[in-house]
CSV table of C-alpha atoms in Angstrom, one decimal:
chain,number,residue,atom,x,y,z
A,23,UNK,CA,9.6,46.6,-15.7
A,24,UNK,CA,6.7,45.2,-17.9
A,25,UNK,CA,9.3,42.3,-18.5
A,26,UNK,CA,9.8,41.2,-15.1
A,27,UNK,CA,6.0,41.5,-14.4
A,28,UNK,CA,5.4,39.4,-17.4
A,29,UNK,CA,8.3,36.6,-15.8
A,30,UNK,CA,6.5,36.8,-12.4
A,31,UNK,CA,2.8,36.3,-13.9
A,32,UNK,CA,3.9,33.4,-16.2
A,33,UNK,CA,5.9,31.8,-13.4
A,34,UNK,CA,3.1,32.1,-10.9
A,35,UNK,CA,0.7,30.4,-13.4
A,36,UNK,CA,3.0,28.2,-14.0
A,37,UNK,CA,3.4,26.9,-10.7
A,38,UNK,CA,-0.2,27.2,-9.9
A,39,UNK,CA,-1.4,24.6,-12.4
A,40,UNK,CA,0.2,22.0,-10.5
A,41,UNK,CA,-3.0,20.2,-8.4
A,42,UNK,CA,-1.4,17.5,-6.2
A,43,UNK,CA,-0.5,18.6,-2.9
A,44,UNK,CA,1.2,16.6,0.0
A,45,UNK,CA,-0.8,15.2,3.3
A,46,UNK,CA,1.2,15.6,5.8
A,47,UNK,CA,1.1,20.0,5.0
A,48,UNK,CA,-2.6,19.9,5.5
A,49,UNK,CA,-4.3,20.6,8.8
A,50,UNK,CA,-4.5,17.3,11.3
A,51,UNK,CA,-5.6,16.5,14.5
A,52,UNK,CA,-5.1,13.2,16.8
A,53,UNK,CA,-8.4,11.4,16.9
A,54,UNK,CA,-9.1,8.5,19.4
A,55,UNK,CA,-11.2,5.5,18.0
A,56,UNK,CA,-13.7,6.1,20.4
A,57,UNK,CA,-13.9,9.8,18.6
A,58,UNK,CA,-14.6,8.7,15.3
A,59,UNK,CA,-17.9,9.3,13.3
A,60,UNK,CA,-20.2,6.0,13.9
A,61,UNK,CA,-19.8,5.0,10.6
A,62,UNK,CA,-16.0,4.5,10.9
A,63,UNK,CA,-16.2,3.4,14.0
A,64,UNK,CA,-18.7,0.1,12.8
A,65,UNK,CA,-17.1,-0.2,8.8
A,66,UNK,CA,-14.0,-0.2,11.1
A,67,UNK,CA,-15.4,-3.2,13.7
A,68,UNK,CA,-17.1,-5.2,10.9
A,69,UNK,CA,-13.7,-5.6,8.9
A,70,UNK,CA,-11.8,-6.1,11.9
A,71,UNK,CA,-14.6,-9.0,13.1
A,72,UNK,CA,-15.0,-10.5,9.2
A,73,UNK,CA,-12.5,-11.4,6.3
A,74,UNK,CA,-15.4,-11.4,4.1
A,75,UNK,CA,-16.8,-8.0,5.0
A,76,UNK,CA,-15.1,-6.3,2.3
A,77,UNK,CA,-17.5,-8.4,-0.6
A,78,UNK,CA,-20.4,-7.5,2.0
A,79,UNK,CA,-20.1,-3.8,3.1
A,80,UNK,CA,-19.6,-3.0,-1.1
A,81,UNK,CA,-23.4,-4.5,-1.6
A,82,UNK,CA,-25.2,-2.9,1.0
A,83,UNK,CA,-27.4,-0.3,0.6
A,84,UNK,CA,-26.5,1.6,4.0
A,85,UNK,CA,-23.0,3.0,3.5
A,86,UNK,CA,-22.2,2.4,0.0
A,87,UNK,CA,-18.7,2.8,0.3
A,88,UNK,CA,-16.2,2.4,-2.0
A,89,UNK,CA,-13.5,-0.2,-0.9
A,90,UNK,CA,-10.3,-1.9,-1.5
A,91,UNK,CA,-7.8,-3.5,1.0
A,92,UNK,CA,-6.1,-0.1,2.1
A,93,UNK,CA,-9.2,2.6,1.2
A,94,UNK,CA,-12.8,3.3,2.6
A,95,UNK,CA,-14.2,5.9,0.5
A,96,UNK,CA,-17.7,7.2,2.3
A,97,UNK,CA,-18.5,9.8,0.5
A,98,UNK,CA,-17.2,11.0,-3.0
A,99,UNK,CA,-15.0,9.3,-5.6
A,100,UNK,CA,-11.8,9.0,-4.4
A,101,UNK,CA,-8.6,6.5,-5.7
A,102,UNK,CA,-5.5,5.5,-4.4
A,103,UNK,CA,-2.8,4.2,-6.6
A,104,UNK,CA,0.7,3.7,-6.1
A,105,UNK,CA,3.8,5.9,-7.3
A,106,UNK,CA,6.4,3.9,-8.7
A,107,UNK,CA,10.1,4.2,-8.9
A,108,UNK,CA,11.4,1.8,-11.1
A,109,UNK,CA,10.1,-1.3,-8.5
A,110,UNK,CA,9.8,0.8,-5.4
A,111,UNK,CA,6.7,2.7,-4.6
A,112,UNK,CA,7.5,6.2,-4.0
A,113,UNK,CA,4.9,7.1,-3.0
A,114,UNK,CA,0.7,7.2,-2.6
A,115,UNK,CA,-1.6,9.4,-4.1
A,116,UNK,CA,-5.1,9.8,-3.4
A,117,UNK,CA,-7.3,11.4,-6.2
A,118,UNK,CA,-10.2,13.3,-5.3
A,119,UNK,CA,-12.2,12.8,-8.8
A,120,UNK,CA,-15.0,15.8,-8.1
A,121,UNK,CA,-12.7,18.5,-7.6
A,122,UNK,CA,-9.5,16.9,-9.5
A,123,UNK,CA,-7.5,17.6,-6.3
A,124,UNK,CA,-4.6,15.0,-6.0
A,125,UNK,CA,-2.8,14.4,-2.5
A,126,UNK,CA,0.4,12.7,-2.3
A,127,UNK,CA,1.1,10.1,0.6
A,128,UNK,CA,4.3,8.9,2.0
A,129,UNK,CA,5.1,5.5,1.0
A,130,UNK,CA,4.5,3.2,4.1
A,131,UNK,CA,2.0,4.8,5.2
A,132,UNK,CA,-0.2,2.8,7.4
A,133,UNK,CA,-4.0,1.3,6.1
A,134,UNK,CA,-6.6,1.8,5.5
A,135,UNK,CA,-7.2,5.3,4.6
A,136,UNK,CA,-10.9,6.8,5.6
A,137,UNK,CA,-12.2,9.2,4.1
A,138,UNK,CA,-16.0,11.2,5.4
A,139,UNK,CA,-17.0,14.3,5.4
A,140,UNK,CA,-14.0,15.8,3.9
A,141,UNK,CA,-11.9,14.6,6.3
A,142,UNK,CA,-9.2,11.8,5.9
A,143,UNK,CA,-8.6,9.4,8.4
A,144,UNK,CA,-4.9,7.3,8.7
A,145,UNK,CA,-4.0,5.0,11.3
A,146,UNK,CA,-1.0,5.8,13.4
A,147,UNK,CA,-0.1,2.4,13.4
A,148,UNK,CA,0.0,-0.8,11.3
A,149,UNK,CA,-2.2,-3.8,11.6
A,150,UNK,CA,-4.8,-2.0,13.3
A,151,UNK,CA,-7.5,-4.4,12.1
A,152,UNK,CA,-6.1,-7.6,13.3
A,153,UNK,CA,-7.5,-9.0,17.0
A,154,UNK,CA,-9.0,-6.4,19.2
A,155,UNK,CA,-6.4,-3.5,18.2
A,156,UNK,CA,-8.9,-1.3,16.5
A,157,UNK,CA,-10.5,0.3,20.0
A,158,UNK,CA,-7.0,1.3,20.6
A,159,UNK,CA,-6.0,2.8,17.5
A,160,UNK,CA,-4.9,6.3,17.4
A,161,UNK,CA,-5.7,7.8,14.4
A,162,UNK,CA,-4.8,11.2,12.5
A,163,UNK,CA,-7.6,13.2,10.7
A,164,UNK,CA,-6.7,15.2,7.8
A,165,UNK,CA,-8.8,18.5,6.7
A,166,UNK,CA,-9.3,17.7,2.8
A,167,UNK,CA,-9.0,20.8,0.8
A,168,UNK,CA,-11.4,22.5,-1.1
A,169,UNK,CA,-10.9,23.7,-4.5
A,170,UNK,CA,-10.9,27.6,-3.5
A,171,UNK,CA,-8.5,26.9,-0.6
A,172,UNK,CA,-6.3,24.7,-2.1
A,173,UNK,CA,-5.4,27.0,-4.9
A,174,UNK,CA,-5.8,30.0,-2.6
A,175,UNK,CA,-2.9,28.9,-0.4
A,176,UNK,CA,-0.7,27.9,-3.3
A,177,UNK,CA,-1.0,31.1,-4.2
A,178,UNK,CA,-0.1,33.0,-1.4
A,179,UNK,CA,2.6,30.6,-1.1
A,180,UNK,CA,4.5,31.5,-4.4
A,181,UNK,CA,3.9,35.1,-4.1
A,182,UNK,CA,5.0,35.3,-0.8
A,183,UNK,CA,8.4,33.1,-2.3
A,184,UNK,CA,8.6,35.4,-5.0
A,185,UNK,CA,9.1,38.4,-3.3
A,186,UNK,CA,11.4,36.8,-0.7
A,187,UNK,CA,13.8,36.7,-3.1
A,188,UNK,CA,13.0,39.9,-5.2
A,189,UNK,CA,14.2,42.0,-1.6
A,190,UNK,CA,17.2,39.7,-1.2
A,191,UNK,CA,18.0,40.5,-4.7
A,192,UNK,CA,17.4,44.0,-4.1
A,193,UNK,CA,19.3,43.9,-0.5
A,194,UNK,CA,22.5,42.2,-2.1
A,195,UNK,CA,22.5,45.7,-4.5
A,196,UNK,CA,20.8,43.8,-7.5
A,197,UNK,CA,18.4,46.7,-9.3
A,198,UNK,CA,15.1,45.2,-10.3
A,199,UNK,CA,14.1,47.8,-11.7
A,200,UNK,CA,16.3,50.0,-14.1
């Protein structure tokens, strides 16, 4: 018995320690542009208005976002770097430095990525800042984890996998326990 107890802990620990968790499993709602927070809405209309906004909006005082072609950080230091297989991207992540929580993004996912208040904002389509497309644009919000609930619901998640398959073992007349 102790045995088993002892595979169970270290698997569970094992599979905990992983931090990177995937997007499209968090919670998400459909947000109009006209819904956005102001801020998105005018970082979003200023790009969409100037080529040279990018150099601009990174000086000034008001937002101080941090910027590149396909991410607006608000708040927080964040990153987004591409997942390589061989010379294919795989995939995105996006690196939440503060809490060392890592989401992974499908490849192809349409840019920029927003992120405020804990919340991350992706286009449902592409080009979305070209001509007057941005008023349009349908986007989906993303709840960002925090630590506590992040690792919580991994861990519910595992144990609720592991005993899945103890009572299958046990229903297919496996004994667990001798």
């Amino acid at each position: 018995m102790r045995m088993y107890l002892t595979i169970i802990s270290v698997t569970i620990l094992f599979l905990m320690s992983s931090n990177r968790f995937r997007v499209e499993n968090l919670e998400s709602h459909q947000v109009a542009f006209g819904e956005l927070p102001k801020e998105i809405q005018n970082s979003l209309l200023k790009l969409s208005n100037t080529k040279h906004y990018l150099k601009k909006i990174a000086d000034s005082q008001d937002l101080k976002p941090r910027i590149n072609s396909n991410l607006i950080s608000l708040d927080g230091e964040f990153t987004l770097e591409d997942e390589k297989l061989g010379p294919w991207t795989s995939s995105k992540t996006l690196t939440d430095k503060n809490r060392g929580i890592i989401y992974r993004i499908k490849a192809g996912t349409p840019s920029p990525l927003i992120i405020h208040n804990n919340m991350l904002f992706i286009p449902n389509d592409y080009n979305i800042l070209h001509g007057n497309r941005i008023t349009k644009a349908i986007f989906t919000r993303y709840s960002l984890l925090n630590t506590f609930s992040a690792y919580t619901s991994k861990l519910v998640f595992y144990i609720s996998f592991i005993l899945i398959v103890f009572l299958a073992l046990r229903q297919v007349g496996y004994k667990i326990w001798r």
